Coordinates of C-alpha atoms in Angstrom, one line a residue:
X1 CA -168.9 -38.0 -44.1
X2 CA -166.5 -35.7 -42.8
X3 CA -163.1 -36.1 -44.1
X4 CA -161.0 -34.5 -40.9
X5 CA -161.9 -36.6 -38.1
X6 CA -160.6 -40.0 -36.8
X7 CA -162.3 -42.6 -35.3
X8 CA -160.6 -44.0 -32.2
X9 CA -162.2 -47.5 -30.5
X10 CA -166.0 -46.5 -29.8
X11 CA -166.4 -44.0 -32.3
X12 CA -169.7 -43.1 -33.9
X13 CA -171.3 -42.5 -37.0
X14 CA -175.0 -42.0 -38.0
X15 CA -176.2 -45.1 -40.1
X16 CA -177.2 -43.3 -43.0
X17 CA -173.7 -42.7 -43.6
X18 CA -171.7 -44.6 -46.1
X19 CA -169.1 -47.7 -44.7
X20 CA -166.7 -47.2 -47.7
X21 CA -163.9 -45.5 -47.5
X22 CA -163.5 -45.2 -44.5
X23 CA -162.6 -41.1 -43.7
X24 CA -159.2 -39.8 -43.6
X25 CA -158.2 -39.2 -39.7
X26 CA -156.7 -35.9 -38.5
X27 CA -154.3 -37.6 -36.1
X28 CA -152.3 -40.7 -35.3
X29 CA -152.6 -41.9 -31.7
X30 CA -151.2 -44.9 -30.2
X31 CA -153.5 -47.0 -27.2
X32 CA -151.4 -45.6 -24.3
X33 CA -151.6 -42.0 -25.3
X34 CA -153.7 -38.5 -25.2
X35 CA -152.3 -36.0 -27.0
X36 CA -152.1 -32.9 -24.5
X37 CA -153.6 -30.6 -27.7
X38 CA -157.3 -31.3 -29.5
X39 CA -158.3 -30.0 -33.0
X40 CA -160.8 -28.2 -34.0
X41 CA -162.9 -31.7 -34.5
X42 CA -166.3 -33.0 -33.5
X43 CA -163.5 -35.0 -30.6
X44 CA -164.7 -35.9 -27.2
X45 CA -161.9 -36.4 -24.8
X46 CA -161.4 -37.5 -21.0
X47 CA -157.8 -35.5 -20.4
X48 CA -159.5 -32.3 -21.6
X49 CA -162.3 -33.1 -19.2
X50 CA -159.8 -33.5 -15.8
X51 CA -158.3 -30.5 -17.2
X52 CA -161.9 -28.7 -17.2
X53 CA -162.8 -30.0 -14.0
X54 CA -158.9 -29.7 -12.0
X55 CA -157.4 -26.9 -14.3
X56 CA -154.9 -29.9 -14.6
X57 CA -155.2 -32.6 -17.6
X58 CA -153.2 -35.1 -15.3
X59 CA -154.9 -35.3 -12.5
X60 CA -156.4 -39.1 -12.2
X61 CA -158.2 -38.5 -9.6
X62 CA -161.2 -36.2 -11.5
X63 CA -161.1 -39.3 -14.1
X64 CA -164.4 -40.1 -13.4
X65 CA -166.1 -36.7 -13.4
X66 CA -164.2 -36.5 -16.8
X67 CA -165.9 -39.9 -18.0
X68 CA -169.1 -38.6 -17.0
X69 CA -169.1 -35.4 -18.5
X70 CA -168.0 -36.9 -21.3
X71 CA -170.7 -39.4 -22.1
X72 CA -173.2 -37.0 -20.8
X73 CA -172.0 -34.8 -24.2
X74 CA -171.4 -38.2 -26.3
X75 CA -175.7 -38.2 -25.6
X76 CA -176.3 -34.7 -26.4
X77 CA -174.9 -35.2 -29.8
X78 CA -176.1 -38.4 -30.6
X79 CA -179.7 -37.2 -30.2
X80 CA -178.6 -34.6 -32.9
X81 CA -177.3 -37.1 -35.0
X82 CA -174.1 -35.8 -35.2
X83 CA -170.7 -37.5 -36.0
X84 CA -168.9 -37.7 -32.8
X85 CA -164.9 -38.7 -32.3
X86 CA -164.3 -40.1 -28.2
X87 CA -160.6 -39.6 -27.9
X88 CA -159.9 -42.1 -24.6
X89 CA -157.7 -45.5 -25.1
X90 CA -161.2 -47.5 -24.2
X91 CA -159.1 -50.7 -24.4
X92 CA -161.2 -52.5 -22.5
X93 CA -165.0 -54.1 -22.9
X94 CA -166.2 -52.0 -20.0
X95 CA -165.3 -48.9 -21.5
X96 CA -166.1 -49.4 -24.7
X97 CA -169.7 -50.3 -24.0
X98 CA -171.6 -47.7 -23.0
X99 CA -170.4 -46.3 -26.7
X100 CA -171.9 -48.9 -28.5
X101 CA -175.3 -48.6 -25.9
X102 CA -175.1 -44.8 -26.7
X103 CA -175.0 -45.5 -30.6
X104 CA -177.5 -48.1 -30.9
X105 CA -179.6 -46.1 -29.0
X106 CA -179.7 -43.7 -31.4
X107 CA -179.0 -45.5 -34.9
X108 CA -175.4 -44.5 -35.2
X109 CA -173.1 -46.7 -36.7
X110 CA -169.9 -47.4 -34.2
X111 CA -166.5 -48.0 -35.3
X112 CA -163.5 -49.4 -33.9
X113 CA -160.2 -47.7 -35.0
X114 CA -157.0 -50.3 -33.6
X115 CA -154.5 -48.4 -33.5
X116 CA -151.4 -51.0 -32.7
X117 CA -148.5 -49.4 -31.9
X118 CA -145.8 -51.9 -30.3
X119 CA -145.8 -51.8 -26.4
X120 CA -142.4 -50.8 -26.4
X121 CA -142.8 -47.5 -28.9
X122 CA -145.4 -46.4 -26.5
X123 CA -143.6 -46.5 -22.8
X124 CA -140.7 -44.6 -24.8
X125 CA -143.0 -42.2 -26.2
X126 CA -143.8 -41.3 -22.5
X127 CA -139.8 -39.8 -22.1
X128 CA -141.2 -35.9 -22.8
X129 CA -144.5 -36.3 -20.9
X130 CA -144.9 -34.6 -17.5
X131 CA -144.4 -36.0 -14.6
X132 CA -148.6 -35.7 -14.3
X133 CA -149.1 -37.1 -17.5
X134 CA -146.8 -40.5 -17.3
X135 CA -148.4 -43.8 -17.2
X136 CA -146.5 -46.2 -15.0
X137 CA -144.6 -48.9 -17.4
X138 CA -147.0 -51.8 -16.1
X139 CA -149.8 -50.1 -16.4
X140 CA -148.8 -49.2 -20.3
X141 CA -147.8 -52.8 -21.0
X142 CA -151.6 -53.9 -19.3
X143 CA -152.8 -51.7 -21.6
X144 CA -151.4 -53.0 -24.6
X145 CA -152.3 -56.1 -23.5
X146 CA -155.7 -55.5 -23.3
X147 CA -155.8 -53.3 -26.8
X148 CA -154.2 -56.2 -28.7
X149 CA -157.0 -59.0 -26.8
X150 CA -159.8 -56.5 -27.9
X151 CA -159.6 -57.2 -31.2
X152 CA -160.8 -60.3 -31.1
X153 CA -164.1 -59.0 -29.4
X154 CA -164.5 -55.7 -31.1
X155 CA -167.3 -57.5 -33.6
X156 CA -168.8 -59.3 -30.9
X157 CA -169.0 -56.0 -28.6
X158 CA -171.6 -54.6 -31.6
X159 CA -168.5 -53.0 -33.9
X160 CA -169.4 -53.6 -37.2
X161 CA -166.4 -51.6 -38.5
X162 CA -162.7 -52.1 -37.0
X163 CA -159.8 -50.1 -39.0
X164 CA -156.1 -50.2 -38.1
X165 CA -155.2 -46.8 -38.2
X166 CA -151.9 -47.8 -40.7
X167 CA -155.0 -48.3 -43.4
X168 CA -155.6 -44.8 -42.8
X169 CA -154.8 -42.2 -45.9
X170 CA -153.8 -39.4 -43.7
X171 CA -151.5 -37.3 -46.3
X172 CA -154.7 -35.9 -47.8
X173 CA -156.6 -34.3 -45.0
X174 CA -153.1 -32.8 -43.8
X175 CA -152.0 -31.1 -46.6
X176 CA -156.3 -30.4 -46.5
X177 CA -156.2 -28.5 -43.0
X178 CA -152.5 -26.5 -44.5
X179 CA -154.5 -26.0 -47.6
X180 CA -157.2 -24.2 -45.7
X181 CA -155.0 -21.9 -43.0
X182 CA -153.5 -20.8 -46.4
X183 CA -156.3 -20.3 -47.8
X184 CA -157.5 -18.3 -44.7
X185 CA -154.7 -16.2 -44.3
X186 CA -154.8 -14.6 -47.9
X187 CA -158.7 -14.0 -47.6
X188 CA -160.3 -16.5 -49.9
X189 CA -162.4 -17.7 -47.6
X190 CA -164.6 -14.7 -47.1
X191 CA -162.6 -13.9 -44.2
X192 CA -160.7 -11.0 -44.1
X193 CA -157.3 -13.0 -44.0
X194 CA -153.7 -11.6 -42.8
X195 CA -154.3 -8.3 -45.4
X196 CA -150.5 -6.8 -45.3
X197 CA -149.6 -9.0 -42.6
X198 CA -149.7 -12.0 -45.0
X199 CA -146.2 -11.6 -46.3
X200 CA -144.5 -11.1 -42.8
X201 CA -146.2 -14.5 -41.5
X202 CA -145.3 -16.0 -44.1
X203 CA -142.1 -14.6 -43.9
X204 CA -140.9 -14.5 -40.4
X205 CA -144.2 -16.8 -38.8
X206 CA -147.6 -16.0 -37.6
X207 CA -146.0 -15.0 -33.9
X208 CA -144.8 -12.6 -35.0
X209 CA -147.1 -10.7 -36.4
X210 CA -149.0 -9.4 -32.9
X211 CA -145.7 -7.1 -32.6
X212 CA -146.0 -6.1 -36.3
X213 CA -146.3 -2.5 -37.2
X214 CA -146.4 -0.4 -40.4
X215 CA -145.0 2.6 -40.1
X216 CA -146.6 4.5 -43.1
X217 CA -145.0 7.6 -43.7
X218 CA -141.5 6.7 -43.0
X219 CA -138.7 7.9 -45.1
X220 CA -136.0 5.5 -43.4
X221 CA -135.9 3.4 -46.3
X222 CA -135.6 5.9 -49.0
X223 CA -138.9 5.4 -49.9
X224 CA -139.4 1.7 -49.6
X225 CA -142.7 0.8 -47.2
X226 CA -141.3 1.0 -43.3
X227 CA -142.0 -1.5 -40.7
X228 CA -141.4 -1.9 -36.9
X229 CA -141.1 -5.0 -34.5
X230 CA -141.5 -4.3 -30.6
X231 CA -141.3 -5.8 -27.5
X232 CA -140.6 -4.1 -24.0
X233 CA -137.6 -1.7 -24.3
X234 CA -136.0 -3.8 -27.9
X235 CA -137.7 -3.0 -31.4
X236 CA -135.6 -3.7 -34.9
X237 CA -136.7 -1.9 -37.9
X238 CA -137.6 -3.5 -41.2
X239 CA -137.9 -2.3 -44.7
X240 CA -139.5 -4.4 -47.1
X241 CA -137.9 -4.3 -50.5
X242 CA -139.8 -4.9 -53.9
X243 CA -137.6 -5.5 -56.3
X244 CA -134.4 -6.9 -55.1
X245 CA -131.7 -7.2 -57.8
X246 CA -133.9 -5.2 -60.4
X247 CA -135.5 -8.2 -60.8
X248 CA -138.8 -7.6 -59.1
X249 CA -138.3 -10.3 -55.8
X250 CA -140.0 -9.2 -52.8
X251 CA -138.0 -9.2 -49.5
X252 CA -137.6 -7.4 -46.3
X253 CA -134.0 -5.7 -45.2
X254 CA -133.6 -5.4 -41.3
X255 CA -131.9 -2.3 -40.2
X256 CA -128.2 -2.8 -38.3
X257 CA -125.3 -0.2 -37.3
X258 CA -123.0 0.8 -40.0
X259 CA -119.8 -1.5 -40.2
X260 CA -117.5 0.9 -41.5
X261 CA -117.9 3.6 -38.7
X262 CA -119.9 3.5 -35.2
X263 CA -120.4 7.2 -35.3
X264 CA -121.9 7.2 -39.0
X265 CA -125.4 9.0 -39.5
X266 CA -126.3 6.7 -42.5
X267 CA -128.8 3.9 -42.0
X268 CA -127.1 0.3 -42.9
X269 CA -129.3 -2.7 -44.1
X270 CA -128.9 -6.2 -43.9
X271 CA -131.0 -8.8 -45.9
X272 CA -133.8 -10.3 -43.6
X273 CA -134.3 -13.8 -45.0
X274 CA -136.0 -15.2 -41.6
X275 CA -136.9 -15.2 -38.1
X276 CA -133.5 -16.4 -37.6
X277 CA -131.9 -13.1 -39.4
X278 CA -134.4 -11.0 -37.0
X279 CA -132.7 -12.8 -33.9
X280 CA -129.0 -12.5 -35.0
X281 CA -129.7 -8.9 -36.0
X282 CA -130.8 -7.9 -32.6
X283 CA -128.0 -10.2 -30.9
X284 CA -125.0 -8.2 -33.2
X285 CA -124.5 -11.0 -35.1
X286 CA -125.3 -9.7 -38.7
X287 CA -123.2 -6.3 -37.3
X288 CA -119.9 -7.6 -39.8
X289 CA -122.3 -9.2 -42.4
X290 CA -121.1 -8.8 -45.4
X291 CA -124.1 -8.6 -47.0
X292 CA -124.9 -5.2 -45.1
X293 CA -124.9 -2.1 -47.3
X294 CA -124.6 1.6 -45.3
X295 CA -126.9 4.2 -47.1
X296 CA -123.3 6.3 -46.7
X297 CA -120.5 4.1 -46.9
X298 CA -122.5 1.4 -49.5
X299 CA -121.7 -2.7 -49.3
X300 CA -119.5 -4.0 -46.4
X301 CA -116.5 -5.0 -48.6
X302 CA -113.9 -3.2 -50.0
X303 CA -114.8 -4.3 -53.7
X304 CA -118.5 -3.5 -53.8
X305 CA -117.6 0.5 -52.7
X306 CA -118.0 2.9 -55.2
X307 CA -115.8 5.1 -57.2
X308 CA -115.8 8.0 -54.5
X309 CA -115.2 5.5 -51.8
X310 CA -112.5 3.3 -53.2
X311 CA -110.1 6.4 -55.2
X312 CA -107.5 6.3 -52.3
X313 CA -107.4 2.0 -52.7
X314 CA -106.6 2.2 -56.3
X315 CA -104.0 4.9 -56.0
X316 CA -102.1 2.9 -53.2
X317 CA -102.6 0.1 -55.9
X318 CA -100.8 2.1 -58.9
X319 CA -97.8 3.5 -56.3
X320 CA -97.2 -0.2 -55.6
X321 CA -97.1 -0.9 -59.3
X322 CA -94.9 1.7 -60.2
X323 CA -92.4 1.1 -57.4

């Protein structure tokens, strides 16, 4: 039984399959609600149809080319005997039963999955929808309605199996799914993985790696491995360091003007920590870090500055003294 799909109302599995546990669903969806993004699951649903058929997931009015299509691919797998997820609120008898037809036409087990958020949690979930994707209020309460009236059918209707989706273990399969991008990204899979874009993903984030570039060769960092981040006309230059402190942590240094003087022909570095750092560095707002240290003027504070550097401080210090 596949452990990364959920079973909303209607939902079918092939008879063979064992009843107990039931599996661990991928996501949590309340009656009123389609999420506007699908994983990669066997999941059948009717807003990614009207979105297929109007280039517009909202659209009510391809609903029933959407239905259609859909059961007409809820058939196709159920003569392959495959596990199958419909992703539609089917609160009602009507809609649920050509998926119980569909499964006992082909010896699959159907299962209900309740999923009984209050009616009030789910008209103020509907605040950041789209105008195209809001459900009038009455029509989400009528809904609820009918979702919380169901249940007393559902066995009747030919579910054998009804689960609340707060039974659900759904910890396991999402630290499962992280588990395998991880897994992904350093290769382990037999896939190639992220290679020596691993540690700047992981880093700074996967987006950023499209505008990722070695830069082998470079001598900008004094020998340290050389990167370069570019979009249009605006680039910053990173230099990933290997053993920060002398004590072997790996990090990257992002290049910034010197702070001691704007006309200095050193290179100045400031630590690089995240994609935040990357930002503020090409804003100016690491330009007075203290952090930064100048390949000719070293750390940005008086105290850190070598012997060479600092001479003239300490013999204003000793005049003072001796006055």
């Amino acid at each position: 039984m596949n452990p990364n799909t959920l079973f909303p109302n209607g939902q079918v599995l092939p008879a063979s399959q064992p009843r107990h546990p039931i599996p661990h669903p991928t996501l949590r969806r309340h009656p009123e609600r389609t999420p506007t993004r699908h994983a990669s699951t066997p999941a059948r649903s009717a807003s990614t149809h009207r979105s297929n058929r109007e280039g517009d997931a909202g659209e009510q009015g391809a609903t029933g080319d959407a239905v259609a299509a859909l059961h007409l691919l809820l058939e196709a797998r159920m003569r392959r005997r495959l596990f199958t997820v419909i992703d539609a609120t089917n609160v009602t008898a009507a809609a649920r039963e050509p998926l119980v037809a569909a499964a006992k036409r082909h010896n699959m087990l159907p299962i209900a999955l309740v999923v009984a958020t209050p009616g009030s949690v789910c008209i103020d979930r509907q605040g950041p929808r789209p105008a195209n994707r809001t459900v009038p209020e009455d029509v989400v309460t009528q809904q609820h309605r009918a979702m919380v009236d169901s249940h007393r059918t559902l066995k009747s209707e030919g579910f054998p199996e009804i689960v609340f989706s707060d039974s659900l273990c759904r910890l396991l399969p999402f630290l499962e799914r992280l588990s395998g991008a991880r897994q992904a990204d350093l290769g382990l899979g037999g896939g190639t993985g992220l290679g020596d874009l691993n540690l700047p993903a992981r880093m700074f984030g996967k987006e950023i790696v499209p505008l990722w570039r070695w830069k082998p060769g470079s001598n900008l960092a004094g020998g340290d491995r050389v990167a370069e981040i570019r979009l249009g006309q605006q680039y910053l230059t990173l230099a990933l360091r290997t053993d920060i402190d002398g004590e072997g942590d790996v990090g990257f240094d992002v290049m910034v003007p010197c702070p001691h003087d704007d006309e200095c022909t050193g290179r100045a570095w400031a630590p690089a920590y995240s994609i935040t750092c990357l930002f503020r560095a090409l804003n100016g707002d690491l330009d007075d870090d203290e952090d930064i240290v100048c390949t000719v003027h070293g750390p940005n504070h008086a105290d850190d500055q070598d012997d060479e550097d600092t001479s003239g401080l300490e013999a204003r210090d000793l005049e003072a003294v001796h006055s």
